[in-house]
Amino acid sequence: MRARTIWLPAAGVAALIAAAAVTVTGTANAGPATGTKGQTYEFIRALERKDLETVSELTHREATLTLPLSLTGKREDAARFTGKEQVLGYVQGVFTTMGEIDFTGVRVSTTTDGTTSFVQAAGNFTTADGRPYENDYIFRYDWKNGRLVHIEEYGNPVTFCNVIGSPAC
């Protein structure tokens, strides 16, 4: 096997991601994990650009999105969205709440069969009114036929409560 370097294009506030090369090891026919890794980066870049159209294209009609870390500290989901419409509604809400979305230190790993990818990243965001919002994230993305069927978003709920606030905090 030989190593190939693939340069990901810059888009919106994704300058840091675009500045770094992503190395994929494999042959010309690298398999499903390579495609999933590319789709995962595409999804992250779409979030940074606030590109709801691309997010929609990458989201399965039966998708679910779960925020497993509760705002109360109890073992319960903070939120769960079922179906593409609800998932896109949540994403649109994030786009409205945040002025700038910038993920740094992005690391993507995938299962060998390409059905699941994981993202580790620092979120260096600003709110719509200009306040800094810095949170650390882990995402789990489950894929089916090139579309996201399940998303789990793990972020520090204390950071959310301190900056954004919610009656549940």
PDB file of N, CA and C in Angstrom, residues 63-124:
ATOM      1  N   ALA A  63     -33.583   9.978   9.287  1.00  0.00           N
ATOM      2  CA  ALA A  63     -32.470  10.266  10.200  1.00  0.00           C
ATOM      3  C   ALA A  63     -32.949  10.588  11.615  1.00  0.00           C
ATOM      4  N   THR A  64     -32.065  10.326  12.562  1.00  0.00           N
ATOM      5  CA  THR A  64     -32.272  10.751  13.943  1.00  0.00           C
ATOM      6  C   THR A  64     -31.017  11.493  14.400  1.00  0.00           C
ATOM      7  N   LEU A  65     -31.202  12.403  15.330  1.00  0.00           N
ATOM      8  CA  LEU A  65     -30.088  13.134  15.925  1.00  0.00           C
ATOM      9  C   LEU A  65     -30.324  13.158  17.426  1.00  0.00           C
ATOM     10  N   THR A  66     -29.318  12.730  18.172  1.00  0.00           N
ATOM     11  CA  THR A  66     -29.432  12.648  19.621  1.00  0.00           C
ATOM     12  C   THR A  66     -28.336  13.471  20.277  1.00  0.00           C
ATOM     13  N   LEU A  67     -28.706  14.206  21.318  1.00  0.00           N
ATOM     14  CA  LEU A  67     -27.754  14.887  22.196  1.00  0.00           C
ATOM     15  C   LEU A  67     -27.777  14.106  23.514  1.00  0.00           C
ATOM     16  N   PRO A  68     -26.872  13.121  23.672  1.00  0.00           N
ATOM     17  CA  PRO A  68     -26.956  12.214  24.814  1.00  0.00           C
ATOM     18  C   PRO A  68     -26.608  12.821  26.176  1.00  0.00           C
ATOM     19  N   LEU A  69     -25.868  13.917  26.220  1.00  0.00           N
ATOM     20  CA  LEU A  69     -25.467  14.490  27.506  1.00  0.00           C
ATOM     21  C   LEU A  69     -26.519  15.483  27.978  1.00  0.00           C
ATOM     22  N   SER A  70     -27.192  15.130  29.069  1.00  0.00           N
ATOM     23  CA  SER A  70     -28.296  15.967  29.542  1.00  0.00           C
ATOM     24  C   SER A  70     -27.786  17.252  30.175  1.00  0.00           C
ATOM     25  N   LEU A  71     -28.659  18.218  30.263  1.00  0.00           N
ATOM     26  CA  LEU A  71     -28.340  19.496  30.896  1.00  0.00           C
ATOM     27  C   LEU A  71     -28.507  19.426  32.407  1.00  0.00           C
ATOM     28  N   THR A  72     -29.082  18.336  32.905  1.00  0.00           N
ATOM     29  CA  THR A  72     -29.348  18.185  34.339  1.00  0.00           C
ATOM     30  C   THR A  72     -28.348  17.266  35.029  1.00  0.00           C
ATOM     31  N   GLY A  73     -27.531  16.570  34.258  1.00  0.00           N
ATOM     32  CA  GLY A  73     -26.601  15.610  34.839  1.00  0.00           C
ATOM     33  C   GLY A  73     -27.195  14.223  34.991  1.00  0.00           C
ATOM     34  N   LYS A  74     -28.466  14.066  34.672  1.00  0.00           N
ATOM     35  CA  LYS A  74     -29.110  12.752  34.756  1.00  0.00           C
ATOM     36  C   LYS A  74     -28.790  11.946  33.508  1.00  0.00           C
ATOM     37  N   ARG A  75     -28.965  10.647  33.601  1.00  0.00           N
ATOM     38  CA  ARG A  75     -28.758   9.770  32.452  1.00  0.00           C
ATOM     39  C   ARG A  75     -30.001   9.791  31.572  1.00  0.00           C
ATOM     40  N   GLU A  76     -30.099  10.852  30.817  1.00  0.00           N
ATOM     41  CA  GLU A  76     -31.197  11.012  29.874  1.00  0.00           C
ATOM     42  C   GLU A  76     -30.688  11.898  28.749  1.00  0.00           C
ATOM     43  N   ASP A  77     -31.278  11.754  27.587  1.00  0.00           N
ATOM     44  CA  ASP A  77     -30.870  12.590  26.464  1.00  0.00           C
ATOM     45  C   ASP A  77     -31.294  14.032  26.712  1.00  0.00           C
ATOM     46  N   ALA A  78     -30.428  14.957  26.330  1.00  0.00           N
ATOM     47  CA  ALA A  78     -30.806  16.368  26.377  1.00  0.00           C
ATOM     48  C   ALA A  78     -31.869  16.642  25.324  1.00  0.00           C
ATOM     49  N   ALA A  79     -31.735  15.964  24.175  1.00  0.00           N
ATOM     50  CA  ALA A  79     -32.711  16.139  23.092  1.00  0.00           C
ATOM     51  C   ALA A  79     -32.586  14.984  22.112  1.00  0.00           C
ATOM     52  N   ARG A  80     -33.679  14.726  21.414  1.00  0.00           N
ATOM     53  CA  ARG A  80     -33.687  13.708  20.360  1.00  0.00           C
ATOM     54  C   ARG A  80     -34.615  14.204  19.260  1.00  0.00           C
ATOM     55  N   PHE A  81     -34.113  14.144  18.031  1.00  0.00           N
ATOM     56  CA  PHE A  81     -34.874  14.596  16.867  1.00  0.00           C
ATOM     57  C   PHE A  81     -35.035  13.414  15.925  1.00  0.00           C
ATOM     58  N   THR A  82     -36.262  13.190  15.472  1.00  0.00           N
ATOM     59  CA  THR A  82     -36.565  12.028  14.649  1.00  0.00           C
ATOM     60  C   THR A  82     -37.120  12.477  13.305  1.00  0.00           C
ATOM     61  N   GLY A  83     -36.528  11.972  12.239  1.00  0.00           N
ATOM     62  CA  GLY A  83     -36.941  12.328  10.888  1.00  0.00           C
ATOM     63  C   GLY A  83     -36.134  13.506  10.370  1.00  0.00           C
ATOM     64  N   LYS A  84     -35.984  13.543   9.070  1.00  0.00           N
ATOM     65  CA  LYS A  84     -35.164  14.567   8.429  1.00  0.00           C
ATOM     66  C   LYS A  84     -35.628  15.979   8.773  1.00  0.00           C
ATOM     67  N   GLU A  85     -36.924  16.208   8.798  1.00  0.00           N
ATOM     68  CA  GLU A  85     -37.454  17.544   9.068  1.00  0.00           C
ATOM     69  C   GLU A  85     -37.028  18.040  10.452  1.00  0.00           C
ATOM     70  N   GLN A  86     -37.143  17.182  11.466  1.00  0.00           N
ATOM     71  CA  GLN A  86     -36.738  17.584  12.814  1.00  0.00           C
ATOM     72  C   GLN A  86     -35.227  17.789  12.909  1.00  0.00           C
ATOM     73  N   VAL A  87     -34.456  16.897  12.271  1.00  0.00           N
ATOM     74  CA  VAL A  87     -32.996  17.028  12.290  1.00  0.00           C
ATOM     75  C   VAL A  87     -32.584  18.348  11.648  1.00  0.00           C
ATOM     76  N   LEU A  88     -33.144  18.648  10.485  1.00  0.00           N
ATOM     77  CA  LEU A  88     -32.814  19.907   9.811  1.00  0.00           C
ATOM     78  C   LEU A  88     -33.295  21.114  10.617  1.00  0.00           C
ATOM     79  N   GLY A  89     -34.402  20.972  11.325  1.00  0.00           N
ATOM     80  CA  GLY A  89     -34.873  22.045  12.201  1.00  0.00           C
ATOM     81  C   GLY A  89     -33.874  22.339  13.312  1.00  0.00           C
ATOM     82  N   TYR A  90     -33.305  21.279  13.895  1.00  0.00           N
ATOM     83  CA  TYR A  90     -32.277  21.463  14.918  1.00  0.00           C
ATOM     84  C   TYR A  90     -31.052  22.161  14.327  1.00  0.00           C
ATOM     85  N   VAL A  91     -30.603  21.685  13.171  1.00  0.00           N
ATOM     86  CA  VAL A  91     -29.422  22.275  12.531  1.00  0.00           C
ATOM     87  C   VAL A  91     -29.684  23.743  12.198  1.00  0.00           C
ATOM     88  N   GLN A  92     -30.858  24.062  11.671  1.00  0.00           N
ATOM     89  CA  GLN A  92     -31.194  25.462  11.373  1.00  0.00           C
ATOM     90  C   GLN A  92     -31.173  26.299  12.649  1.00  0.00           C
ATOM     91  N   GLY A  93     -31.639  25.731  13.750  1.00  0.00           N
ATOM     92  CA  GLY A  93     -31.588  26.430  15.033  1.00  0.00           C
ATOM     93  C   GLY A  93     -30.157  26.738  15.463  1.00  0.00           C
ATOM     94  N   VAL A  94     -29.252  25.784  15.238  1.00  0.00           N
ATOM     95  CA  VAL A  94     -27.832  26.020  15.529  1.00  0.00           C
ATOM     96  C   VAL A  94     -27.310  27.148  14.651  1.00  0.00           C
ATOM     97  N   PHE A  95     -27.654  27.111  13.363  1.00  0.00           N
ATOM     98  CA  PHE A  95     -27.203  28.156  12.436  1.00  0.00           C
ATOM     99  C   PHE A  95     -27.691  29.537  12.878  1.00  0.00           C
ATOM    100  N   THR A  96     -28.900  29.608  13.408  1.00  0.00           N
ATOM    101  CA  THR A  96     -29.464  30.876  13.863  1.00  0.00           C
ATOM    102  C   THR A  96     -28.808  31.342  15.169  1.00  0.00           C
ATOM    103  N   THR A  97     -28.541  30.415  16.071  1.00  0.00           N
ATOM    104  CA  THR A  97     -27.967  30.740  17.379  1.00  0.00           C
ATOM    105  C   THR A  97     -26.507  31.152  17.283  1.00  0.00           C
ATOM    106  N   MET A  98     -25.791  30.570  16.329  1.00  0.00           N
ATOM    107  CA  MET A  98     -24.357  30.828  16.203  1.00  0.00           C
ATOM    108  C   MET A  98     -24.067  31.817  15.082  1.00  0.00           C
ATOM    109  N   GLY A  99     -23.199  32.766  15.369  1.00  0.00           N
ATOM    110  CA  GLY A  99     -22.761  33.702  14.337  1.00  0.00           C
ATOM    111  C   GLY A  99     -21.722  33.060  13.437  1.00  0.00           C
ATOM    112  N   GLU A 100     -20.743  32.407  14.055  1.00  0.00           N
ATOM    113  CA  GLU A 100     -19.678  31.742  13.305  1.00  0.00           C
ATOM    114  C   GLU A 100     -19.481  30.344  13.869  1.00  0.00           C
ATOM    115  N   ILE A 101     -19.299  29.391  12.971  1.00  0.00           N
ATOM    116  CA  ILE A 101     -19.039  28.002  13.348  1.00  0.00           C
ATOM    117  C   ILE A 101     -17.691  27.623  12.761  1.00  0.00           C
ATOM    118  N   ASP A 102     -16.765  27.260  13.626  1.00  0.00           N
ATOM    119  CA  ASP A 102     -15.423  26.895  13.179  1.00  0.00           C
ATOM    120  C   ASP A 102     -14.934  25.715  14.008  1.00  0.00           C
ATOM    121  N   PHE A 103     -14.761  24.584  13.354  1.00  0.00           N
ATOM    122  CA  PHE A 103     -14.203  23.408  14.017  1.00  0.00           C
ATOM    123  C   PHE A 103     -12.703  23.379  13.770  1.00  0.00           C
ATOM    124  N   THR A 104     -11.919  23.192  14.825  1.00  0.00           N
ATOM    125  CA  THR A 104     -10.470  23.106  14.678  1.00  0.00           C
ATOM    126  C   THR A 104      -9.983  21.775  15.239  1.00  0.00           C
ATOM    127  N   GLY A 105      -8.791  21.383  14.803  1.00  0.00           N
ATOM    128  CA  GLY A 105      -8.225  20.124  15.267  1.00  0.00           C
ATOM    129  C   GLY A 105      -9.104  18.939  14.920  1.00  0.00           C
ATOM    130  N   VAL A 106      -9.737  18.988  13.770  1.00  0.00           N
ATOM    131  CA  VAL A 106     -10.694  17.954  13.366  1.00  0.00           C
ATOM    132  C   VAL A 106      -9.970  16.640  13.086  1.00  0.00           C
ATOM    133  N   ARG A 107     -10.432  15.592  13.752  1.00  0.00           N
ATOM    134  CA  ARG A 107      -9.922  14.237  13.506  1.00  0.00           C
ATOM    135  C   ARG A 107     -11.107  13.345  13.167  1.00  0.00           C
ATOM    136  N   VAL A 108     -11.018  12.663  12.039  1.00  0.00           N
ATOM    137  CA  VAL A 108     -12.090  11.774  11.594  1.00  0.00           C
ATOM    138  C   VAL A 108     -11.552  10.356  11.539  1.00  0.00           C
ATOM    139  N   SER A 109     -12.296   9.430  12.096  1.00  0.00           N
ATOM    140  CA  SER A 109     -11.969   8.013  11.957  1.00  0.00           C
ATOM    141  C   SER A 109     -13.241   7.286  11.539  1.00  0.00           C
ATOM    142  N   THR A 110     -13.051   6.177  10.835  1.00  0.00           N
ATOM    143  CA  THR A 110     -14.207   5.429  10.333  1.00  0.00           C
ATOM    144  C   THR A 110     -14.042   3.946  10.626  1.00  0.00           C
ATOM    145  N   THR A 111     -15.164   3.253  10.661  1.00  0.00           N
ATOM    146  CA  THR A 111     -15.115   1.803  10.730  1.00  0.00           C
ATOM    147  C   THR A 111     -14.689   1.288   9.357  1.00  0.00           C
ATOM    148  N   THR A 112     -14.108   0.094   9.312  1.00  0.00           N
ATOM    149  CA  THR A 112     -13.596  -0.423   8.038  1.00  0.00           C
ATOM    150  C   THR A 112     -14.694  -0.626   7.008  1.00  0.00           C
ATOM    151  N   ASP A 113     -15.914  -0.892   7.453  1.00  0.00           N
ATOM    152  CA  ASP A 113     -17.004  -1.086   6.490  1.00  0.00           C
ATOM    153  C   ASP A 113     -17.640   0.235   6.050  1.00  0.00           C
ATOM    154  N   GLY A 114     -17.196   1.349   6.632  1.00  0.00           N
ATOM    155  CA  GLY A 114     -17.680   2.659   6.213  1.00  0.00           C
ATOM    156  C   GLY A 114     -19.067   3.025   6.700  1.00  0.00           C
ATOM    157  N   THR A 115     -19.634   2.255   7.621  1.00  0.00           N
ATOM    158  CA  THR A 115     -20.992   2.567   8.076  1.00  0.00           C
ATOM    159  C   THR A 115     -21.030   3.586   9.211  1.00  0.00           C
ATOM    160  N   THR A 116     -19.895   3.807   9.872  1.00  0.00           N
ATOM    161  CA  THR A 116     -19.853   4.732  11.001  1.00  0.00           C
ATOM    162  C   THR A 116     -18.576   5.553  10.953  1.00  0.00           C
ATOM    163  N   SER A 117     -18.702   6.843  11.248  1.00  0.00           N
ATOM    164  CA  SER A 117     -17.523   7.702  11.385  1.00  0.00           C
ATOM    165  C   SER A 117     -17.623   8.454  12.703  1.00  0.00           C
ATOM    166  N   PHE A 118     -16.458   8.806  13.216  1.00  0.00           N
ATOM    167  CA  PHE A 118     -16.360   9.556  14.461  1.00  0.00           C
ATOM    168  C   PHE A 118     -15.549  10.815  14.208  1.00  0.00           C
ATOM    169  N   VAL A 119     -15.969  11.916  14.811  1.00  0.00           N
ATOM    170  CA  VAL A 119     -15.272  13.193  14.675  1.00  0.00           C
ATOM    171  C   VAL A 119     -14.925  13.697  16.072  1.00  0.00           C
ATOM    172  N   GLN A 120     -13.669  14.094  16.238  1.00  0.00           N
ATOM    173  CA  GLN A 120     -13.235  14.801  17.440  1.00  0.00           C
ATOM    174  C   GLN A 120     -12.816  16.186  16.980  1.00  0.00           C
ATOM    175  N   ALA A 121     -13.306  17.226  17.652  1.00  0.00           N
ATOM    176  CA  ALA A 121     -12.977  18.588  17.226  1.00  0.00           C
ATOM    177  C   ALA A 121     -13.230  19.577  18.350  1.00  0.00           C
ATOM    178  N   ALA A 122     -12.504  20.672  18.281  1.00  0.00           N
ATOM    179  CA  ALA A 122     -12.780  21.813  19.152  1.00  0.00           C
ATOM    180  C   ALA A 122     -13.699  22.749  18.383  1.00  0.00           C
ATOM    181  N   GLY A 123     -14.729  23.210  19.035  1.00  0.00           N
ATOM    182  CA  GLY A 123     -15.631  24.174  18.419  1.00  0.00           C
ATOM    183  C   GLY A 123     -15.270  25.569  18.881  1.00  0.00           C
ATOM    184  N   ASN A 124     -14.782  26.372  17.974  1.00  0.00           N
ATOM    185  CA  ASN A 124     -14.475  27.776  18.264  1.00  0.00           C
ATOM    186  C   ASN A 124     -15.526  28.622  17.562  1.00  0.00           C
TER     187      ASN A 124
END
